[in-house]
Amino acid sequence: MVKSVTSAIPNFVMNCFQLPMGIIDELNRIMAKFFWTTGDGDKGVHWKAWDKMCDEKLNGGLGFKDLECMNLELLAKQGWRIATQEASLLFKLLRGSILDIHRFYMQS
């Protein structure tokens, strides 16, 4: 439950904007602090390093998302949706002025 709540909070903003690394680091710090503190607000036990907790469950982690990668994944998903749905209003507005489909496909 902790994983789903803490990951969902920044999800909407990351779907629209690329967050600066300072904000991503602060969000990671808040999520780690939330996970590691006790109910009384006292310092809890750090069972694992945060980067290890972000590993996949198959690799011994807890499956928390790396927010930097998640941000880029969500932006790529939005870009793909805009570039492939030619009937959408946003595609029609951006076509010819801002949207360069060929350049979008060639991004590394």
GROMACS .gro file of N, CA and C in nm:
model
  324
    1MET      N    1   0.082  -0.119   0.000
    1MET     CA    2   0.000   0.000   0.000
    1MET      C    3   0.086   0.126   0.000
    2VAL      N    4   0.194   0.122   0.078
    2VAL     CA    5   0.284   0.237   0.082
    2VAL      C    6   0.337   0.268  -0.056
    3LYS      N    7   0.375   0.164  -0.130
    3LYS     CA    8   0.431   0.182  -0.263
    3LYS      C    9   0.330   0.247  -0.357
    4SER      N   10   0.207   0.201  -0.353
    4SER     CA   11   0.108   0.254  -0.447
    4SER      C   12   0.071   0.398  -0.414
    5VAL      N   13   0.064   0.432  -0.286
    5VAL     CA   14   0.027   0.569  -0.247
    5VAL      C   15   0.140   0.666  -0.278
    6THR      N   16   0.262   0.632  -0.239
    6THR     CA   17   0.373   0.726  -0.260
    6THR      C   18   0.409   0.742  -0.406
    7SER      N   19   0.391   0.639  -0.486
    7SER     CA   20   0.422   0.651  -0.629
    7SER      C   21   0.312   0.725  -0.704
    8ALA      N   22   0.190   0.720  -0.656
    8ALA     CA   23   0.078   0.783  -0.726
    8ALA      C   24   0.074   0.934  -0.706
    9ILE      N   25   0.130   0.982  -0.598
    9ILE     CA   26   0.123   1.125  -0.567
    9ILE      C   27   0.184   1.209  -0.679
   10PRO      N   28   0.309   1.184  -0.722
   10PRO     CA   29   0.366   1.270  -0.828
   10PRO      C   30   0.330   1.226  -0.969
   11ASN      N   31   0.249   1.122  -0.982
   11ASN     CA   32   0.221   1.063  -1.112
   11ASN      C   33   0.159   1.161  -1.211
   12PHE      N   34   0.062   1.240  -1.169
   12PHE     CA   35  -0.006   1.331  -1.261
   12PHE      C   36   0.090   1.437  -1.316
   13VAL      N   37   0.169   1.496  -1.228
   13VAL     CA   38   0.261   1.602  -1.271
   13VAL      C   39   0.367   1.545  -1.365
   14MET      N   40   0.418   1.426  -1.333
   14MET     CA   41   0.522   1.365  -1.416
   14MET      C   42   0.467   1.322  -1.551
   15ASN      N   43   0.336   1.309  -1.562
   15ASN     CA   44   0.273   1.274  -1.688
   15ASN      C   45   0.276   1.391  -1.786
   16CYS      N   46   0.292   1.513  -1.734
   16CYS     CA   47   0.286   1.633  -1.817
   16CYS      C   48   0.418   1.708  -1.828
   17PHE      N   49   0.502   1.700  -1.725
   17PHE     CA   50   0.624   1.781  -1.719
   17PHE      C   51   0.744   1.696  -1.682
   18GLN      N   52   0.861   1.735  -1.733
   18GLN     CA   53   0.984   1.671  -1.690
   18GLN      C   54   1.031   1.743  -1.564
   19LEU      N   55   1.033   1.670  -1.454
   19LEU     CA   56   1.069   1.730  -1.326
   19LEU      C   57   1.220   1.749  -1.315
   20PRO      N   58   1.265   1.857  -1.253
   20PRO     CA   59   1.408   1.875  -1.228
   20PRO      C   60   1.459   1.769  -1.130
   21MET      N   61   1.587   1.736  -1.139
   21MET     CA   62   1.645   1.634  -1.052
   21MET      C   63   1.633   1.671  -0.904
   22GLY      N   64   1.638   1.799  -0.871
   22GLY     CA   65   1.623   1.840  -0.731
   22GLY      C   66   1.488   1.800  -0.675
   23ILE      N   67   1.384   1.815  -0.753
   23ILE     CA   68   1.250   1.777  -0.708
   23ILE      C   69   1.238   1.626  -0.699
   24ILE      N   70   1.295   1.555  -0.795
   24ILE     CA   71   1.292   1.408  -0.792
   24ILE      C   72   1.366   1.357  -0.669
   25ASP      N   73   1.482   1.415  -0.640
   25ASP     CA   74   1.557   1.374  -0.521
   25ASP      C   75   1.478   1.401  -0.394
   26GLU      N   76   1.410   1.515  -0.388
   26GLU     CA   77   1.329   1.548  -0.270
   26GLU      C   78   1.211   1.452  -0.255
   27LEU      N   79   1.147   1.416  -0.366
   27LEU     CA   80   1.037   1.319  -0.360
   27LEU      C   81   1.087   1.183  -0.314
   28ASN      N   82   1.204   1.141  -0.363
   28ASN     CA   83   1.263   1.015  -0.316
   28ASN      C   84   1.293   1.020  -0.167
   29ARG      N   85   1.343   1.134  -0.121
   29ARG     CA   86   1.374   1.151   0.021
   29ARG      C   87   1.246   1.143   0.106
   30ILE      N   88   1.140   1.205   0.059
   30ILE     CA   89   1.012   1.202   0.132
   30ILE      C   90   0.957   1.060   0.138
   31MET      N   91   0.963   0.988   0.025
   31MET     CA   92   0.912   0.850   0.023
   31MET      C   93   0.993   0.760   0.114
   32ALA      N   94   1.126   0.776   0.112
   32ALA     CA   95   1.211   0.695   0.199
   32ALA      C   96   1.184   0.727   0.345
   33LYS      N   97   1.171   0.854   0.377
   33LYS     CA   98   1.144   0.895   0.515
   33LYS      C   99   1.009   0.840   0.561
   34PHE      N  100   0.908   0.844   0.473
   34PHE     CA  101   0.777   0.790   0.506
   34PHE      C  102   0.786   0.640   0.533
   35PHE      N  103   0.866   0.570   0.455
   35PHE     CA  104   0.878   0.426   0.471
   35PHE      C  105   0.957   0.390   0.596
   36TRP      N  106   1.060   0.469   0.629
   36TRP     CA  107   1.150   0.433   0.738
   36TRP      C  108   1.110   0.486   0.875
   37THR      N  109   1.020   0.581   0.884
   37THR     CA  110   0.983   0.634   1.016
   37THR      C  111   0.873   0.549   1.078
   38THR      N  112   0.864   0.556   1.210
   38THR     CA  113   0.760   0.482   1.281
   38THR      C  114   0.634   0.566   1.285
   39GLY      N  115   0.527   0.511   1.339
   39GLY     CA  116   0.401   0.583   1.348
   39GLY      C  117   0.408   0.706   1.437
   40ASP      N  118   0.502   0.708   1.532
   40ASP     CA  119   0.517   0.822   1.622
   40ASP      C  120   0.604   0.931   1.563
   41GLY      N  121   0.655   0.910   1.444
   41GLY     CA  122   0.743   1.007   1.382
   41GLY      C  123   0.888   0.987   1.422
   42ASP      N  124   0.914   0.883   1.505
   42ASP     CA  125   1.051   0.854   1.545
   42ASP      C  126   1.125   0.788   1.429
   43LYS      N  127   1.256   0.799   1.436
   43LYS     CA  128   1.339   0.738   1.332
   43LYS      C  129   1.327   0.586   1.342
   44GLY      N  130   1.300   0.523   1.232
   44GLY     CA  131   1.286   0.378   1.229
   44GLY      C  132   1.415   0.310   1.188
   45VAL      N  133   1.404   0.186   1.154
   45VAL     CA  134   1.519   0.106   1.114
   45VAL      C  135   1.531   0.109   0.961
   46HIS      N  136   1.650   0.135   0.912
   46HIS     CA  137   1.676   0.134   0.767
   46HIS      C  138   1.718  -0.008   0.730
   47TRP      N  139   1.622  -0.087   0.686
   47TRP     CA  140   1.651  -0.225   0.654
   47TRP      C  141   1.731  -0.239   0.525
   48LYS      N  142   1.709  -0.152   0.431
   48LYS     CA  143   1.779  -0.156   0.302
   48LYS      C  144   1.801  -0.015   0.254
   49ALA      N  145   1.903   0.003   0.171
   49ALA     CA  146   1.926   0.133   0.108
   49ALA      C  147   1.813   0.159   0.009
   50TRP      N  148   1.782   0.287  -0.011
   50TRP     CA  149   1.669   0.323  -0.097
   50TRP      C  150   1.687   0.274  -0.240
   51ASP      N  151   1.809   0.282  -0.293
   51ASP     CA  152   1.831   0.236  -0.431
   51ASP      C  153   1.809   0.085  -0.443
   52LYS      N  154   1.837   0.011  -0.337
   52LYS     CA  155   1.811  -0.134  -0.338
   52LYS      C  156   1.661  -0.162  -0.328
   53MET      N  157   1.588  -0.075  -0.258
   53MET     CA  158   1.443  -0.092  -0.247
   53MET      C  159   1.376  -0.064  -0.382
   54CYS      N  160   1.442   0.014  -0.466
   54CYS     CA  161   1.387   0.045  -0.599
   54CYS      C  162   1.414  -0.065  -0.700
   55ASP      N  163   1.495  -0.164  -0.663
   55ASP     CA  164   1.518  -0.277  -0.752
   55ASP      C  165   1.389  -0.358  -0.769
   56GLU      N  166   1.384  -0.435  -0.876
   56GLU     CA  167   1.269  -0.522  -0.900
   56GLU      C  168   1.261  -0.628  -0.791
   57LYS      N  169   1.142  -0.678  -0.768
   57LYS     CA  170   1.122  -0.781  -0.665
   57LYS      C  171   1.202  -0.907  -0.696
   58LEU      N  172   1.216  -0.939  -0.825
   58LEU     CA  173   1.293  -1.058  -0.863
   58LEU      C  174   1.440  -1.045  -0.825
   59ASN      N  175   1.489  -0.921  -0.814
   59ASN     CA  176   1.629  -0.897  -0.779
   59ASN      C  177   1.647  -0.867  -0.631
   60GLY      N  178   1.545  -0.891  -0.549
   60GLY     CA  179   1.557  -0.871  -0.406
   60GLY      C  180   1.511  -0.736  -0.356
   61GLY      N  181   1.462  -0.651  -0.444
   61GLY     CA  182   1.413  -0.520  -0.402
   61GLY      C  183   1.266  -0.524  -0.369
   62LEU      N  184   1.210  -0.408  -0.342
   62LEU     CA  185   1.067  -0.399  -0.310
   62LEU      C  186   0.984  -0.347  -0.427
   63GLY      N  187   1.048  -0.313  -0.537
   63GLY     CA  188   0.975  -0.273  -0.657
   63GLY      C  189   0.930  -0.129  -0.661
   64PHE      N  190   0.987  -0.042  -0.575
   64PHE     CA  191   0.956   0.100  -0.584
   64PHE      C  192   1.009   0.152  -0.717
   65LYS      N  193   0.936   0.243  -0.778
   65LYS     CA  194   0.978   0.299  -0.907
   65LYS      C  195   1.086   0.404  -0.889
   66ASP      N  196   1.184   0.402  -0.978
   66ASP     CA  197   1.282   0.509  -0.987
   66ASP      C  198   1.209   0.626  -1.052
   67LEU      N  199   1.192   0.735  -0.979
   67LEU     CA  200   1.108   0.845  -1.027
   67LEU      C  201   1.163   0.911  -1.153
   68GLU      N  202   1.294   0.915  -1.169
   68GLU     CA  203   1.352   0.975  -1.290
   68GLU      C  204   1.312   0.893  -1.413
   69CYS      N  205   1.327   0.761  -1.404
   69CYS     CA  206   1.289   0.674  -1.516
   69CYS      C  207   1.138   0.678  -1.540
   70MET      N  208   1.063   0.679  -1.431
   70MET     CA  209   0.918   0.683  -1.442
   70MET      C  210   0.872   0.811  -1.512
   71ASN      N  211   0.937   0.923  -1.480
   71ASN     CA  212   0.903   1.051  -1.542
   71ASN      C  213   0.927   1.045  -1.693
   72LEU      N  214   1.041   0.992  -1.734
   72LEU     CA  215   1.072   0.981  -1.877
   72LEU      C  216   0.978   0.883  -1.947
   73GLU      N  217   0.943   0.774  -1.880
   73GLU     CA  218   0.850   0.677  -1.938
   73GLU      C  219   0.713   0.740  -1.963
   74LEU      N  220   0.664   0.815  -1.865
   74LEU     CA  221   0.533   0.878  -1.879
   74LEU      C  222   0.532   0.984  -1.989
   75LEU      N  223   0.640   1.061  -1.998
   75LEU     CA  224   0.649   1.162  -2.104
   75LEU      C  225   0.658   1.098  -2.242
   76ALA      N  226   0.732   0.987  -2.252
   76ALA     CA  227   0.742   0.916  -2.379
   76ALA      C  228   0.606   0.859  -2.419
   77LYS      N  229   0.532   0.810  -2.321
   77LYS     CA  230   0.398   0.757  -2.348
   77LYS      C  231   0.306   0.867  -2.401
   78GLN      N  232   0.312   0.985  -2.340
   78GLN     CA  233   0.230   1.096  -2.388
   78GLN      C  234   0.272   1.139  -2.529
   79GLY      N  235   0.404   1.146  -2.550
   79GLY     CA  236   0.454   1.182  -2.682
   79GLY      C  237   0.411   1.084  -2.789
   80TRP      N  238   0.418   0.956  -2.756
   80TRP     CA  239   0.375   0.853  -2.850
   80TRP      C  240   0.226   0.866  -2.880
   81ARG      N  241   0.147   0.891  -2.777
   81ARG     CA  242   0.003   0.907  -2.796
   81ARG      C  243  -0.028   1.025  -2.887
   82ILE      N  244   0.041   1.135  -2.865
   82ILE     CA  245   0.019   1.254  -2.948
   82ILE      C  246   0.061   1.227  -3.092
   83ALA      N  247   0.176   1.159  -3.109
   83ALA     CA  248   0.231   1.138  -3.243
   83ALA      C  249   0.154   1.036  -3.325
   84THR      N  250   0.085   0.943  -3.259
   84THR     CA  251   0.020   0.835  -3.334
   84THR      C  252  -0.130   0.852  -3.350
   85GLN      N  253  -0.192   0.937  -3.272
   85GLN     CA  254  -0.337   0.956  -3.284
   85GLN      C  255  -0.364   1.081  -3.366
   86GLU      N  256  -0.360   1.064  -3.495
   86GLU     CA  257  -0.372   1.178  -3.587
   86GLU      C  258  -0.510   1.242  -3.584
   87ALA      N  259  -0.609   1.174  -3.533
   87ALA     CA  260  -0.744   1.231  -3.526
   87ALA      C  261  -0.763   1.319  -3.403
   88SER      N  262  -0.667   1.318  -3.311
   88SER     CA  263  -0.685   1.396  -3.188
   88SER      C  264  -0.669   1.546  -3.215
   89LEU      N  265  -0.734   1.624  -3.134
   89LEU     CA  266  -0.729   1.769  -3.148
   89LEU      C  267  -0.587   1.821  -3.124
   90LEU      N  268  -0.518   1.764  -3.026
   90LEU     CA  269  -0.383   1.810  -2.996
   90LEU      C  270  -0.288   1.785  -3.113
   91PHE      N  271  -0.301   1.670  -3.178
   91PHE     CA  272  -0.219   1.642  -3.296
   91PHE      C  273  -0.243   1.746  -3.405
   92LYS      N  274  -0.370   1.777  -3.428
   92LYS     CA  275  -0.404   1.874  -3.532
   92LYS      C  276  -0.353   2.013  -3.499
   93LEU      N  277  -0.355   2.050  -3.372
   93LEU     CA  278  -0.305   2.181  -3.331
   93LEU      C  279  -0.154   2.191  -3.345
   94LEU      N  280  -0.084   2.083  -3.309
   94LEU     CA  281   0.061   2.087  -3.309
   94LEU      C  282   0.123   2.057  -3.444
   95ARG      N  283   0.050   1.990  -3.531
   95ARG     CA  284   0.103   1.952  -3.661
   95ARG      C  285   0.140   2.077  -3.742
   96GLY      N  286   0.256   2.076  -3.796
   96GLY     CA  287   0.299   2.186  -3.881
   96GLY      C  288   0.368   2.299  -3.806
   97SER      N  289   0.335   2.319  -3.681
   97SER     CA  290   0.400   2.429  -3.608
   97SER      C  291   0.506   2.377  -3.512
   98ILE      N  292   0.469   2.286  -3.426
   98ILE     CA  293   0.562   2.240  -3.324
   98ILE      C  294   0.601   2.094  -3.344
   99LEU      N  295   0.504   2.013  -3.377
   99LEU     CA  296   0.523   1.869  -3.380
   99LEU      C  297   0.599   1.824  -3.504
  100ASP      N  298   0.714   1.764  -3.482
  100ASP     CA  299   0.793   1.706  -3.590
  100ASP      C  300   0.800   1.556  -3.562
  101ILE      N  301   0.712   1.480  -3.626
  101ILE     CA  302   0.699   1.338  -3.599
  101ILE      C  303   0.829   1.264  -3.624
  102HIS      N  304   0.897   1.294  -3.733
  102HIS     CA  305   1.021   1.224  -3.766
  102HIS      C  306   1.124   1.244  -3.655
  103ARG      N  307   1.138   1.366  -3.605
  103ARG     CA  308   1.234   1.394  -3.499
  103ARG      C  309   1.196   1.321  -3.370
  104PHE      N  310   1.067   1.310  -3.341
  104PHE     CA  311   1.022   1.238  -3.222
  104PHE      C  312   1.061   1.091  -3.229
  105TYR      N  313   1.043   1.029  -3.345
  105TYR     CA  314   1.076   0.888  -3.360
  105TYR      C  315   1.226   0.863  -3.350
  106MET      N  316   1.308   0.960  -3.385
  106MET     CA  317   1.452   0.941  -3.387
  106MET      C  318   1.520   0.976  -3.254
  107GLN      N  319   1.444   1.014  -3.152
  107GLN     CA  320   1.504   1.047  -3.022
  107GLN      C  321   1.566   0.922  -2.963
  108SER      N  322   1.682   0.940  -2.899
  108SER     CA  323   1.747   0.824  -2.838
  108SER      C  324   1.713   0.814  -2.692
   0.00000   0.00000   0.00000
